[in-house]
C-alpha atoms as a printed R data frame, in Angstrom:
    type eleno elety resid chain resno       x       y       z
1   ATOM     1    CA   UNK     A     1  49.853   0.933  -3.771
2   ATOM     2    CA   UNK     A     2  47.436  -0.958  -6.169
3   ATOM     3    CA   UNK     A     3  47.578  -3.978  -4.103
4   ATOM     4    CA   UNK     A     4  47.005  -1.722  -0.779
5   ATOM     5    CA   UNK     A     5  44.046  -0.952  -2.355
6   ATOM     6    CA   UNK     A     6  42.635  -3.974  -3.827
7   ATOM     7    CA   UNK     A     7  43.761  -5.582  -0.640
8   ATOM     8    CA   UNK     A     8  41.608  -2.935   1.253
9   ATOM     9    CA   UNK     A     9  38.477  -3.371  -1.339
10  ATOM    10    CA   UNK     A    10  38.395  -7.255  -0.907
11  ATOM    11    CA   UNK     A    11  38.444  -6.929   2.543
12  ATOM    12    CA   UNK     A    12  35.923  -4.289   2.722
13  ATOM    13    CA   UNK     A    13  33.634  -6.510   0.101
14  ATOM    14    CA   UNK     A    14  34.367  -9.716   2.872
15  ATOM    15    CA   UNK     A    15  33.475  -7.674   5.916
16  ATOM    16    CA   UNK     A    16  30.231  -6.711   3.936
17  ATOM    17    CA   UNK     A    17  29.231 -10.252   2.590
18  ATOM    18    CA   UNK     A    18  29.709 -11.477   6.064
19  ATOM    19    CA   UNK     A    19  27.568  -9.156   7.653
20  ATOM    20    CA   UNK     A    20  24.846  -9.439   4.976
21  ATOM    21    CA   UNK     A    21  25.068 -13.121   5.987
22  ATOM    22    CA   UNK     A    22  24.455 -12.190   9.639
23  ATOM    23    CA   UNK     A    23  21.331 -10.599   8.928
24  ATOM    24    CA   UNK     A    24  19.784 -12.890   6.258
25  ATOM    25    CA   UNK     A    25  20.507 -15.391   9.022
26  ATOM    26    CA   UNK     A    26  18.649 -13.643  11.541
27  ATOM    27    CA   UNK     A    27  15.400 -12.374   9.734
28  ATOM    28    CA   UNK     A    28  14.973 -15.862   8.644
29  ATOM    29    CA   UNK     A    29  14.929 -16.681  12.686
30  ATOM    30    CA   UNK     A    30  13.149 -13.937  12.883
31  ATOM    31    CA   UNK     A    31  10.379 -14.411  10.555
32  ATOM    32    CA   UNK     A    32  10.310 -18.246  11.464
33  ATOM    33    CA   UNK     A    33   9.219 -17.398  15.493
34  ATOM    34    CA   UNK     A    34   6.633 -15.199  14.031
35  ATOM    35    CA   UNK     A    35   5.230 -18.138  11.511
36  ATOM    36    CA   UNK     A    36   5.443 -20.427  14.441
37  ATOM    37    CA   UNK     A    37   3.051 -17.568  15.830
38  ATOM    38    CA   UNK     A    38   0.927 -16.862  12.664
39  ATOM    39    CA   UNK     A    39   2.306 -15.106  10.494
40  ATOM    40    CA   UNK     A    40   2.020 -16.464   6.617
41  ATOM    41    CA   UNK     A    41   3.844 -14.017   3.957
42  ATOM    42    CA   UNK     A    42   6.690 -12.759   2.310
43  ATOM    43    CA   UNK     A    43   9.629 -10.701   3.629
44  ATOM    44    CA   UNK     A    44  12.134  -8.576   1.585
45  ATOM    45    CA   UNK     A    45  15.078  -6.291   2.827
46  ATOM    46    CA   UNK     A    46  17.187  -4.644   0.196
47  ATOM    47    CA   UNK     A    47  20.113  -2.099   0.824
48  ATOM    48    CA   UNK     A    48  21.760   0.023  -2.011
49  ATOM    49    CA   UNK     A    49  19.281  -1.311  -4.644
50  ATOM    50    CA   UNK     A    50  20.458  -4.977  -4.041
51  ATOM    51    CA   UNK     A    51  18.238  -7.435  -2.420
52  ATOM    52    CA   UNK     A    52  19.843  -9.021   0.749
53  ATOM    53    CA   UNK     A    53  16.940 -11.204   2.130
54  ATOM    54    CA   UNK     A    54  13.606 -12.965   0.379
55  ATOM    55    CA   UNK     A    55  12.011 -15.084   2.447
56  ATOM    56    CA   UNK     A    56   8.338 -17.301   1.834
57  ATOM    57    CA   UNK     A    57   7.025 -18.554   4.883
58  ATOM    58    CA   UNK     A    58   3.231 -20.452   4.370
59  ATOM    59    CA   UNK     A    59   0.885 -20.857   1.810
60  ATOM    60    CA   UNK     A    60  -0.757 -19.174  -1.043
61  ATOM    61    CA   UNK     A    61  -3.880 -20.915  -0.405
62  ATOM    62    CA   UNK     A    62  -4.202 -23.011   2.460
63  ATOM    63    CA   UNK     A    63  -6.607 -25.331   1.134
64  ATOM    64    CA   UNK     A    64  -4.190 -26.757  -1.491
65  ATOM    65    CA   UNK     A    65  -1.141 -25.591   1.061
66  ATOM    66    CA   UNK     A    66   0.301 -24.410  -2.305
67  ATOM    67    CA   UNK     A    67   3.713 -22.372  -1.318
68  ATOM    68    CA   UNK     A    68   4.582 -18.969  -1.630
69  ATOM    69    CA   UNK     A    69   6.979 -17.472  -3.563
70  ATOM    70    CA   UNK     A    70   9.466 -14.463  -4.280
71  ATOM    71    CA   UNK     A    71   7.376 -13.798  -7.360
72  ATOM    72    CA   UNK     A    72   3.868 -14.335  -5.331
73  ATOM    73    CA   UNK     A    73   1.468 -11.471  -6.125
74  ATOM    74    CA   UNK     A    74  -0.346 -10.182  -2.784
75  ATOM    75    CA   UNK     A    75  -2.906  -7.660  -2.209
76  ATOM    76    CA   UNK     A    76  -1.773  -4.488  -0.659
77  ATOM    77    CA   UNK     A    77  -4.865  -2.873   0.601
78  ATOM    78    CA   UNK     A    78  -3.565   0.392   1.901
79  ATOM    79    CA   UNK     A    79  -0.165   0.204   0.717
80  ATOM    80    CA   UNK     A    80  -1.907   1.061  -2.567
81  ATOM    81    CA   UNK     A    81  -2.339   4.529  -2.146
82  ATOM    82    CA   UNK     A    82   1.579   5.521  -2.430
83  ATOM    83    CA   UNK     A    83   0.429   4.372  -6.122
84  ATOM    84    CA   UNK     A    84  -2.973   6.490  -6.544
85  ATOM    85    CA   UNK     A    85  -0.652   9.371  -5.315
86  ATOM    86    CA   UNK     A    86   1.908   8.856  -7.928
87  ATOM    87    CA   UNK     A    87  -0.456   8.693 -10.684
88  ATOM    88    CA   UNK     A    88  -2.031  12.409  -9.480
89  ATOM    89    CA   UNK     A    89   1.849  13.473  -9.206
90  ATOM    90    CA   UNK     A    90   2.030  12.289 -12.936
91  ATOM    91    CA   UNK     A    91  -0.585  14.303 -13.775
92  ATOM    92    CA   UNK     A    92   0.308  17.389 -11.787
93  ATOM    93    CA   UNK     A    93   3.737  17.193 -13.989
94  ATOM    94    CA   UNK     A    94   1.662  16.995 -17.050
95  ATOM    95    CA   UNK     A    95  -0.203  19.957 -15.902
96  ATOM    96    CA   UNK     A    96  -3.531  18.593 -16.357
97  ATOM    97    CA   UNK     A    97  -4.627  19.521 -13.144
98  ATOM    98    CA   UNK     A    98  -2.709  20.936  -9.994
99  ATOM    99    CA   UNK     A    99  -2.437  20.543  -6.374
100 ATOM   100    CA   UNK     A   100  -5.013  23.760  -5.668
101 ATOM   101    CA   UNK     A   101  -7.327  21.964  -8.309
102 ATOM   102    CA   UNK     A   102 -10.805  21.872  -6.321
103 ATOM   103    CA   UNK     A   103 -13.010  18.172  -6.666
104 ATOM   104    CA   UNK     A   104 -15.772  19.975  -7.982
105 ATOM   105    CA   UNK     A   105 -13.546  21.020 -11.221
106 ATOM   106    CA   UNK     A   106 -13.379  17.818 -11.866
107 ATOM   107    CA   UNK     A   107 -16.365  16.252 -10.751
108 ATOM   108    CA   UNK     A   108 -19.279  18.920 -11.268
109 ATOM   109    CA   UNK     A   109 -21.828  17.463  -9.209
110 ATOM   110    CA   UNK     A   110 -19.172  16.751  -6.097
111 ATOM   111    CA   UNK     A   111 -21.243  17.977  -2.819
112 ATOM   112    CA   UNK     A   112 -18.344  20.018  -1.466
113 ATOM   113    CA   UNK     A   113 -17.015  23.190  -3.127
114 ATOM   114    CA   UNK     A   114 -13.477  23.665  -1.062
115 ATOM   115    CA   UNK     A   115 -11.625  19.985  -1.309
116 ATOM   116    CA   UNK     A   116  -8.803  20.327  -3.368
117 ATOM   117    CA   UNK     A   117  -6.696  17.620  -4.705
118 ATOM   118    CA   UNK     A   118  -3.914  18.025  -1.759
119 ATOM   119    CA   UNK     A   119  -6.674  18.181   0.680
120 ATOM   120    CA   UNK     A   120  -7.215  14.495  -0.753
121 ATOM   121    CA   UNK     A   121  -3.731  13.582  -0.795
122 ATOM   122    CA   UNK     A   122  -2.796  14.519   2.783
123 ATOM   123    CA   UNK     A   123  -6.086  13.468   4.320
124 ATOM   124    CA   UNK     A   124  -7.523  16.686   5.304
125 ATOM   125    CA   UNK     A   125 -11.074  16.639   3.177
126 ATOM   126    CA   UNK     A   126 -13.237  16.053   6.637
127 ATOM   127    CA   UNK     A   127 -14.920  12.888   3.781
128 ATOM   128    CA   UNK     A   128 -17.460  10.446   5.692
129 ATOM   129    CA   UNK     A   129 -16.216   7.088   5.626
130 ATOM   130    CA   UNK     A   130 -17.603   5.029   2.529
131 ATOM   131    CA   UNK     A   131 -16.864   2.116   3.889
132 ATOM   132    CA   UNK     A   132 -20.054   2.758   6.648
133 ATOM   133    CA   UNK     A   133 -22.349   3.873   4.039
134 ATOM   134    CA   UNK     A   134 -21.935   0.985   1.984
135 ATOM   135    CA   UNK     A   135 -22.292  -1.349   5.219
136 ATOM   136    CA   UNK     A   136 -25.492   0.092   5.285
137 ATOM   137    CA   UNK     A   137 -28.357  -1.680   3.239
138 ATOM   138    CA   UNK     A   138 -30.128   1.884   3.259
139 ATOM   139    CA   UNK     A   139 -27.874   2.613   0.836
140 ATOM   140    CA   UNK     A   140 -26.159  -0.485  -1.060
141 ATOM   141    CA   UNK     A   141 -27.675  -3.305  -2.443
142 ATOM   142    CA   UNK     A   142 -25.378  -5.827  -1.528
143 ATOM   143    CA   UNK     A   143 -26.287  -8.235  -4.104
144 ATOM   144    CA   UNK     A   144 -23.753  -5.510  -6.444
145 ATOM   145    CA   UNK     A   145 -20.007  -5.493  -6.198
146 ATOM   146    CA   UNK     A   146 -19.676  -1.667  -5.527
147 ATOM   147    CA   UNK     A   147 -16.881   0.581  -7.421
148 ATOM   148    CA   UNK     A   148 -15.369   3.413  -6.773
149 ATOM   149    CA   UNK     A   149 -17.746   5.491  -9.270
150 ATOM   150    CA   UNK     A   150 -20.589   4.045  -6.651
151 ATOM   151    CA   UNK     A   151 -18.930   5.667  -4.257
152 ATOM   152    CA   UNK     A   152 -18.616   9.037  -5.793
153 ATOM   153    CA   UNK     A   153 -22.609   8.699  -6.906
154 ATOM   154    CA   UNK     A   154 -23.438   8.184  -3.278
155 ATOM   155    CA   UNK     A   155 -21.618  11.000  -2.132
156 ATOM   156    CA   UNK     A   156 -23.279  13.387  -4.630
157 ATOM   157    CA   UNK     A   157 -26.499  11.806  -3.817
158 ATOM   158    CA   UNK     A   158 -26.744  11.904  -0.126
159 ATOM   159    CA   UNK     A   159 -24.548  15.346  -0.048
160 ATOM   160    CA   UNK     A   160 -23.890  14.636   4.216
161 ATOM   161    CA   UNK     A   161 -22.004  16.694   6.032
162 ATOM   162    CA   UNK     A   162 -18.068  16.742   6.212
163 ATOM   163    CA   UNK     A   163 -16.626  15.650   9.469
164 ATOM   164    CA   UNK     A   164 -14.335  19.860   9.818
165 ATOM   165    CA   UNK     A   165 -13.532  22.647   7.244
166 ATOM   166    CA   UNK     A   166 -11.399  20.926   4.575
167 ATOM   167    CA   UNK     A   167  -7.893  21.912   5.335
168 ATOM   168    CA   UNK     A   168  -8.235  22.192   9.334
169 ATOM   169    CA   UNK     A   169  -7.587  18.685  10.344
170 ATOM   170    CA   UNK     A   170  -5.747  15.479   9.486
171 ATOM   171    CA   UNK     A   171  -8.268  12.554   9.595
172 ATOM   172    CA   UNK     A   172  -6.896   8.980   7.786
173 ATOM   173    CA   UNK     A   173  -9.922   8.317   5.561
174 ATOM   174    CA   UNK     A   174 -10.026   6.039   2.575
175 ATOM   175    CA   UNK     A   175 -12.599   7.705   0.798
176 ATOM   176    CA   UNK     A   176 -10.751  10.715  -0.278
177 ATOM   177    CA   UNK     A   177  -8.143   8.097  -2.072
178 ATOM   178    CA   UNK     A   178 -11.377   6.430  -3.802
179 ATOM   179    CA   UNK     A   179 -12.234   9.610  -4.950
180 ATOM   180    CA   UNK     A   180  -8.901  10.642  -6.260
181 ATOM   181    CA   UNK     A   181  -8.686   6.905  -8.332
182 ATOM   182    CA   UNK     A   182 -12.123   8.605  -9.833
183 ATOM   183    CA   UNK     A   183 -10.256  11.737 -10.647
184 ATOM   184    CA   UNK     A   184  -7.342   9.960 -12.503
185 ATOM   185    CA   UNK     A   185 -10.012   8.261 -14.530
186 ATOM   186    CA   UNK     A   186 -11.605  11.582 -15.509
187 ATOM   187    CA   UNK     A   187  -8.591  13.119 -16.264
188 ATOM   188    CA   UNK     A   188  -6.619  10.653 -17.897
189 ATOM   189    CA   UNK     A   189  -9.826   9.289 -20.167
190 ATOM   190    CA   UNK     A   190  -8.380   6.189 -18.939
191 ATOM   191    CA   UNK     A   191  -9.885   3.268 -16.344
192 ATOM   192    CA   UNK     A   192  -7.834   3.441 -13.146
193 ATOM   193    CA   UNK     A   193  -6.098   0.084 -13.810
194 ATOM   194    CA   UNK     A   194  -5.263   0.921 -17.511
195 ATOM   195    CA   UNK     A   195  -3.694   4.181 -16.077
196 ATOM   196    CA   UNK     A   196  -1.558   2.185 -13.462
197 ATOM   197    CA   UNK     A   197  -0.311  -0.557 -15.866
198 ATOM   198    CA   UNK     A   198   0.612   1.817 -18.855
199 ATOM   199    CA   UNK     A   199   2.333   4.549 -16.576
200 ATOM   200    CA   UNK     A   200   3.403   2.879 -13.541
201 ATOM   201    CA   UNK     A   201   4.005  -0.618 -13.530
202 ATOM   202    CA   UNK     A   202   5.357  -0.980 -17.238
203 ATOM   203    CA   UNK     A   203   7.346   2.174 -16.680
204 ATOM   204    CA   UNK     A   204   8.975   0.161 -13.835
205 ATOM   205    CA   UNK     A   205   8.653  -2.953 -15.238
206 ATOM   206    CA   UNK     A   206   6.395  -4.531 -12.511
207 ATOM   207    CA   UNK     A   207   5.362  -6.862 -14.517
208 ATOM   208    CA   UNK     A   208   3.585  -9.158 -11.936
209 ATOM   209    CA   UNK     A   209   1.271  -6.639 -10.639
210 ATOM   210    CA   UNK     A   210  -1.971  -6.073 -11.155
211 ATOM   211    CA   UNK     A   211  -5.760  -3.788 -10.095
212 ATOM   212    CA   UNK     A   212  -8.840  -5.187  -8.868
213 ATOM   213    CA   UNK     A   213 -11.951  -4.531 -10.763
214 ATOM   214    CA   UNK     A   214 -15.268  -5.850 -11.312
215 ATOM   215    CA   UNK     A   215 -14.480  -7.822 -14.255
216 ATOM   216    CA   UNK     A   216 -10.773  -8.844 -12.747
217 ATOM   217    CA   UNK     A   217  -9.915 -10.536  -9.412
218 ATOM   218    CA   UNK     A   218  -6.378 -10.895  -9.267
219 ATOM   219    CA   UNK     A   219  -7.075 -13.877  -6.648
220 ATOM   220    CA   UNK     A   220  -8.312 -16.198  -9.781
221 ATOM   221    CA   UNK     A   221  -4.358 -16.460 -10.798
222 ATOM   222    CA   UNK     A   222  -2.609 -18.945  -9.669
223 ATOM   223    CA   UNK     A   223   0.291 -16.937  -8.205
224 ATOM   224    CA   UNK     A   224  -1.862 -14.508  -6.445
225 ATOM   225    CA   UNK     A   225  -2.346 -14.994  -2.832
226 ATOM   226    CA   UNK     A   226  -5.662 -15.640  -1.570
227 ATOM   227    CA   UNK     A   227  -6.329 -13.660   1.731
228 ATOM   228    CA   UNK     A   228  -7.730 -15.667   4.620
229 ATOM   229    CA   UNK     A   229  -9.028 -14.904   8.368
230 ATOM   230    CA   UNK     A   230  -8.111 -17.398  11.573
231 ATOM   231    CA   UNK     A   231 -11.336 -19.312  12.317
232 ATOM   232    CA   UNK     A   232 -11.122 -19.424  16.438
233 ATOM   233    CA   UNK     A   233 -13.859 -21.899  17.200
234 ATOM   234    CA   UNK     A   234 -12.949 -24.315  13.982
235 ATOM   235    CA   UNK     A   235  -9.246 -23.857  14.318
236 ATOM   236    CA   UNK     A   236  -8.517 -23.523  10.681
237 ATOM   237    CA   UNK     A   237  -8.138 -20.252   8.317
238 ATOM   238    CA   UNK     A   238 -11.090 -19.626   6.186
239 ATOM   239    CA   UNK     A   239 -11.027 -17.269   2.707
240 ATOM   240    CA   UNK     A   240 -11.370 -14.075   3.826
241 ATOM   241    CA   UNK     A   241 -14.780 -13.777   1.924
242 ATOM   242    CA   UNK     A   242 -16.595 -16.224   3.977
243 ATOM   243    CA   UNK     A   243 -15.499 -14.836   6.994
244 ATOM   244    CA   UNK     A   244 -18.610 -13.449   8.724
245 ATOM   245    CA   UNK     A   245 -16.835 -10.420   9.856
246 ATOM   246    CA   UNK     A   246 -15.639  -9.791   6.375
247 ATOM   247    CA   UNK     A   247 -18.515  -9.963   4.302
248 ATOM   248    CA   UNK     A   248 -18.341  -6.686   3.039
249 ATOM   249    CA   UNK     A   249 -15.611  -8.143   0.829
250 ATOM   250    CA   UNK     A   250 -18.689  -9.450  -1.503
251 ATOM   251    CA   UNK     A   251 -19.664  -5.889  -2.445
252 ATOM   252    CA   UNK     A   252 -17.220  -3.594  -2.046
253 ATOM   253    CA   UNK     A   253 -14.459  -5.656  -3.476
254 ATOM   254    CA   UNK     A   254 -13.576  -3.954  -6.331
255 ATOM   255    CA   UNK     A   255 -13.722  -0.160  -5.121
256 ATOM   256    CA   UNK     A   256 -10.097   1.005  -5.777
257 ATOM   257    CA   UNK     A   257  -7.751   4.232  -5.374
258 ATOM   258    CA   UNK     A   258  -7.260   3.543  -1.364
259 ATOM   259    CA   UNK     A   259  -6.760  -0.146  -2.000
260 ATOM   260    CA   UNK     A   260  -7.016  -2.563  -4.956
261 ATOM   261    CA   UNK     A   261  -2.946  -2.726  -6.032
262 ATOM   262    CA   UNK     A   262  -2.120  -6.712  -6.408
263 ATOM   263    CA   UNK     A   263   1.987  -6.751  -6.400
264 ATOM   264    CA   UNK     A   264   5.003  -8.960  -5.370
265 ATOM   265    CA   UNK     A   265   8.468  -8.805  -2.999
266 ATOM   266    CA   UNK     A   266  10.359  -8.143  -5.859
267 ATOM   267    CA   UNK     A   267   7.987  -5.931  -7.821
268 ATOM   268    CA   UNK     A   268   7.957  -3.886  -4.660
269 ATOM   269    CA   UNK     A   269  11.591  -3.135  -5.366
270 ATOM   270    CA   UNK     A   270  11.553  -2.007  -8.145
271 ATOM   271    CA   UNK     A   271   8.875   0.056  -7.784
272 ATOM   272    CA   UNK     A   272  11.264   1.653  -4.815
273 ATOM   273    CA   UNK     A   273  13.891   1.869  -6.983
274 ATOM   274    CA   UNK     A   274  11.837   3.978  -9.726
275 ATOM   275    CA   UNK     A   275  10.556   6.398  -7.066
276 ATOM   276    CA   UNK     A   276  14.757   6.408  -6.035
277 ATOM   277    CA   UNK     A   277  16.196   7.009  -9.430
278 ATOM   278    CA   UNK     A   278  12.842   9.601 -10.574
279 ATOM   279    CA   UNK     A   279  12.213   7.283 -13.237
280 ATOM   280    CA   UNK     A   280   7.673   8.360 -12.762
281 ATOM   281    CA   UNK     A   281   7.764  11.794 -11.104
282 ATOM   282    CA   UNK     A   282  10.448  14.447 -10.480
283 ATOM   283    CA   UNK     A   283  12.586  14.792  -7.823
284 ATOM   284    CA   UNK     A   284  11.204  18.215  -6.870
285 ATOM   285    CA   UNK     A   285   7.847  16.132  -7.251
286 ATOM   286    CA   UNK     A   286   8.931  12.888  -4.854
287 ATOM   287    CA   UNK     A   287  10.222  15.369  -1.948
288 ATOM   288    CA   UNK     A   288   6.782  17.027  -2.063
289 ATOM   289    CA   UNK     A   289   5.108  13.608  -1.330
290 ATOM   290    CA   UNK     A   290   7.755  12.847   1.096
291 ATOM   291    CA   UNK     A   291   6.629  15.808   3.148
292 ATOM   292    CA   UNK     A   292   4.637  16.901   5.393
293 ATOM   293    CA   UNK     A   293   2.942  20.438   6.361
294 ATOM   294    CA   UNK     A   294   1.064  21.498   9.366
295 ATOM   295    CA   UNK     A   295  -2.045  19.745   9.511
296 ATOM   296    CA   UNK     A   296  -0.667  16.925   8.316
297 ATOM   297    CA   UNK     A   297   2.055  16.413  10.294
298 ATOM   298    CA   UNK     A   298   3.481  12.408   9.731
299 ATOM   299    CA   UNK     A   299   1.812  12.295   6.415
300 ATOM   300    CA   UNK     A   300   3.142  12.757   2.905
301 ATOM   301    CA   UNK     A   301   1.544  11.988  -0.553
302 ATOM   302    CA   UNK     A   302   0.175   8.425   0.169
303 ATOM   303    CA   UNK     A   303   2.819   7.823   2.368
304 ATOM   304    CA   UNK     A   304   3.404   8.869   6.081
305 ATOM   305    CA   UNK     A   305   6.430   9.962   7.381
306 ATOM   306    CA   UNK     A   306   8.706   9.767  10.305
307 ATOM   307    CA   UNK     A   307  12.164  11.344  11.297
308 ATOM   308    CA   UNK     A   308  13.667   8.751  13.731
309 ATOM   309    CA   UNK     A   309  17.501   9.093  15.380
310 ATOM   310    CA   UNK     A   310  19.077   5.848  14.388
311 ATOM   311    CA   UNK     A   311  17.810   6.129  10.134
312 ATOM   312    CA   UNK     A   312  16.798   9.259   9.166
313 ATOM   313    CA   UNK     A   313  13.250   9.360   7.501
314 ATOM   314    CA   UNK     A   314  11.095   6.794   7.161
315 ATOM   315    CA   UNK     A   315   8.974   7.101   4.202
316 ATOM   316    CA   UNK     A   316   6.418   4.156   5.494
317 ATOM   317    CA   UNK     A   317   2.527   2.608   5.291
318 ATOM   318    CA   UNK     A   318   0.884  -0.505   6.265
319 ATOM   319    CA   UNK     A   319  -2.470  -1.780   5.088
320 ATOM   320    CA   UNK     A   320  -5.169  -4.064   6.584
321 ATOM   321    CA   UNK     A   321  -7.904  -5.360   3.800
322 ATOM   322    CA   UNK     A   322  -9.881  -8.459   3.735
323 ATOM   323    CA   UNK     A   323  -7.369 -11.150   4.294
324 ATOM   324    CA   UNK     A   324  -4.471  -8.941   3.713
325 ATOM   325    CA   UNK     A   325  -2.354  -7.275   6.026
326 ATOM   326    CA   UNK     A   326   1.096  -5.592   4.659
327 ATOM   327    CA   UNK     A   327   3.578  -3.303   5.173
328 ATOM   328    CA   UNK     A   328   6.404  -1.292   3.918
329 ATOM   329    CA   UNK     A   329   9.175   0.951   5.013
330 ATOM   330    CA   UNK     A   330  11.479   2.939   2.885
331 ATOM   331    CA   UNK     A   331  14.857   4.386   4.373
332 ATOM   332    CA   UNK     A   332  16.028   7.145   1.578
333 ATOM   333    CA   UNK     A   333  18.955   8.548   3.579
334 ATOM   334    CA   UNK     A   334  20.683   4.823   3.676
335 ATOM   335    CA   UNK     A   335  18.712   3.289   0.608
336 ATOM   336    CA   UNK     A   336  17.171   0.536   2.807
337 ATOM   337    CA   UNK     A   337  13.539  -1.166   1.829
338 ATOM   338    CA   UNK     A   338  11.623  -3.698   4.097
339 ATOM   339    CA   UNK     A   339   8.244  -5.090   2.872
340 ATOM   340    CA   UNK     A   340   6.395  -7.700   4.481
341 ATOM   341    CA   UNK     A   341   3.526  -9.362   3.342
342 ATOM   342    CA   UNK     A   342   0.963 -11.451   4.669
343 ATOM   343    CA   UNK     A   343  -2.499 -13.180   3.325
344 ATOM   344    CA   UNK     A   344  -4.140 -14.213   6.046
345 ATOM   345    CA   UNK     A   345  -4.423 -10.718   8.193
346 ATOM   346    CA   UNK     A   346  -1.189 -11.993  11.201
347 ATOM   347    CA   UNK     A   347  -2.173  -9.882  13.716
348 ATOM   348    CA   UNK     A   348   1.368  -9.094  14.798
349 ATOM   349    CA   UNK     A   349   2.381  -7.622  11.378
350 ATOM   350    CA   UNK     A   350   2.099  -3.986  12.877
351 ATOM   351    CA   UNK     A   351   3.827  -3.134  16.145
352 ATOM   352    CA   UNK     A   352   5.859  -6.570  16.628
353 ATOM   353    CA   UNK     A   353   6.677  -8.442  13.054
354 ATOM   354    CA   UNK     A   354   8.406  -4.806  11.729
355 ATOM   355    CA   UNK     A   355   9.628  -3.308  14.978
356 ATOM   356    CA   UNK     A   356  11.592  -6.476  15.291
357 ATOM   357    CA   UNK     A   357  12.693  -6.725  12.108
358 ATOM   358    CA   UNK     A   358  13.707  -2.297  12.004
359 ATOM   359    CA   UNK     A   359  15.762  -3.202  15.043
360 ATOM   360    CA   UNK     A   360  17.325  -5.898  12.972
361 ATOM   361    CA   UNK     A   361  18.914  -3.559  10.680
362 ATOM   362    CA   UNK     A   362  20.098  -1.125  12.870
């Protein structure tokens, strides 16, 4: 009977090994026709908290056409905010503030009396988009890198009108995020990045990661990658900085809490394997930011969300910043991760890149 057994086991483990070879086979095809198109980046899929494919395909920096690595730190722009929402979860548990907390508990001279901190979370504050007011020289000098306690003065300041009622609608906006990096700060007593580092990524021992500030661009390291734009009528990629069409990268940099986390493949896994296990919040705490509500119907806690027939939930988010343009994708019901990564903004990422690499796994 033993033998039946271990006879059954090994045979199980060889069926498994040889599939896992199947598909590391094809998302390296995979991801090669897309770098043939564009693409530059990393790729990760893991199953069962083991990593089945890495792959590097480009450059760090494609003026010393350095090459990327497993351990290569990228910029996730929106990707961050899964991150900015754990931190608020954190201190929700702590019950320093709560989910019904209003902004203006926080921050006194906030504009709007009826944004709470969920409002925030689930993008339903009705927020004007920083990002406009800071493109406008009316109201930024761009000669200063802007942060995200500029953003918060300019908002007090200028006190505009909200885009609907807080609570009505669901509206993706970054600036609620910024705002909610502020709140951590105020809350904590700590600077956004020193909150990250001492609760998150130690805690998860993400060692490699880092967040973007005025005195710290992650893209000085040497294993950081360096986002870049195509350059159409020189043929060449450019840093994304001196990209015409990106110059607002020289001023508003360094505002964080919607973007500004700096992190690798494998960091990326463990971070999914903390969230997993409940290692930073609750579990009564994680399915709260894996769901939705009524407004907000595909959107969790920094995360949206999707019930599909072939996986189950998706817990997912891309992110499109500067030169970056990322992605990842979080199965819970089978324990799959995909993450890809990419530093010079491959404008198949969404849509094409991860819908053919999903269908790979199914």
């Amino acid at each position: 009977m033993r033998k039946l057994i271990l006879g059954i086991y090994m045979l199980c483990t060889l069926m498994s090994n040889n599939l896992n070879a199947q598909i590391v086979q094809r998302i390296d095809s995979l991801a090669k026709v897309h770098q043939s198109k564009g693409f530059n980046g990393n790729v990760l899929y893991s199953k069962n908290d083991s990593i089945i494919f890495t792959g590097s395909y480009g450059y760090i920096d494609f003026e010393s056409k350095k090459p990327l690595n497993d351990d290569t730190v990228f910029e996730l722009a929106s990707c961050s905010k899964q991150f900015t929402a754990v931190a608020i979860i954190q201190l929700v548990e702590k019950k320093m503030i709560s989910y019904d907390t209003k902004v203006q508990e926080i921050i006194p001279d906030f504009p709007y009396q009826n944004i709470t901190i969920e409002h925030l979370l689930r993008h339903q504050s009705g927020l004007p988009d920083y990002q406009k007011l800071f493109y406008d020289k009316k109201y930024w000098n761009r000669k200063k890198m802007a942060t995200a306690q500029d953003v918060v003065a300019i908002l007090n300041k200028l006190k505009l009108e909200l885009h609907f009622e807080p609570g009505s609608r669901y509206d993706y906006d970054n600036t609620g995020y910024v705002v909610l990096g502020v709140i951590i700060e105020k809350v904590s007593y700590q600077s956004y990045p020193e909150y990250i580092r001492e609760h998150i990524f130690i805690p998860a021992g993400m060692l490699a990661s880092k967040v973007s500030a005025v005195d710290n661009n992650p893209e000085q390291d040497d294993n950081v990658a360096i986002g870049h734009t195509y350059n159409k009528r020189k043929k060449r990629h450019q840093r994304a900085h001196e990209d015409k069409n990106h110059k607002h990268l020289n001023w508003m940099k360094a505002i964080i809490g919607d973007t500004g986390i700096y992190t690798s493949l494998l960091d990326l896994e463990k971070w999914k394997q903390v969230l997993r296990n409940n290692i930073l919040i609750t579990e009564e705490s994680k399915q709260m930011m894996f769901s939705t509500d009524e407004i907000s119907k595909k959107y969790g806690f920094g995360v949206a969300i999707y019930n599909t027939e072939s996986k189950g939930k998706w817990v997912y988010h891309n992110g499109s910043w500067g030169g970056a343009k990322t992605m990842t994708l979080y199965l819970p019901e089978t324990n799959e991760f995909l993450v890809i990564l990419s530093n010079n903004r491959y404008e198949d990422t969404y849509k094409t890149f991860e819908d053919d690499l999903y269908k790979l796994i199914q």
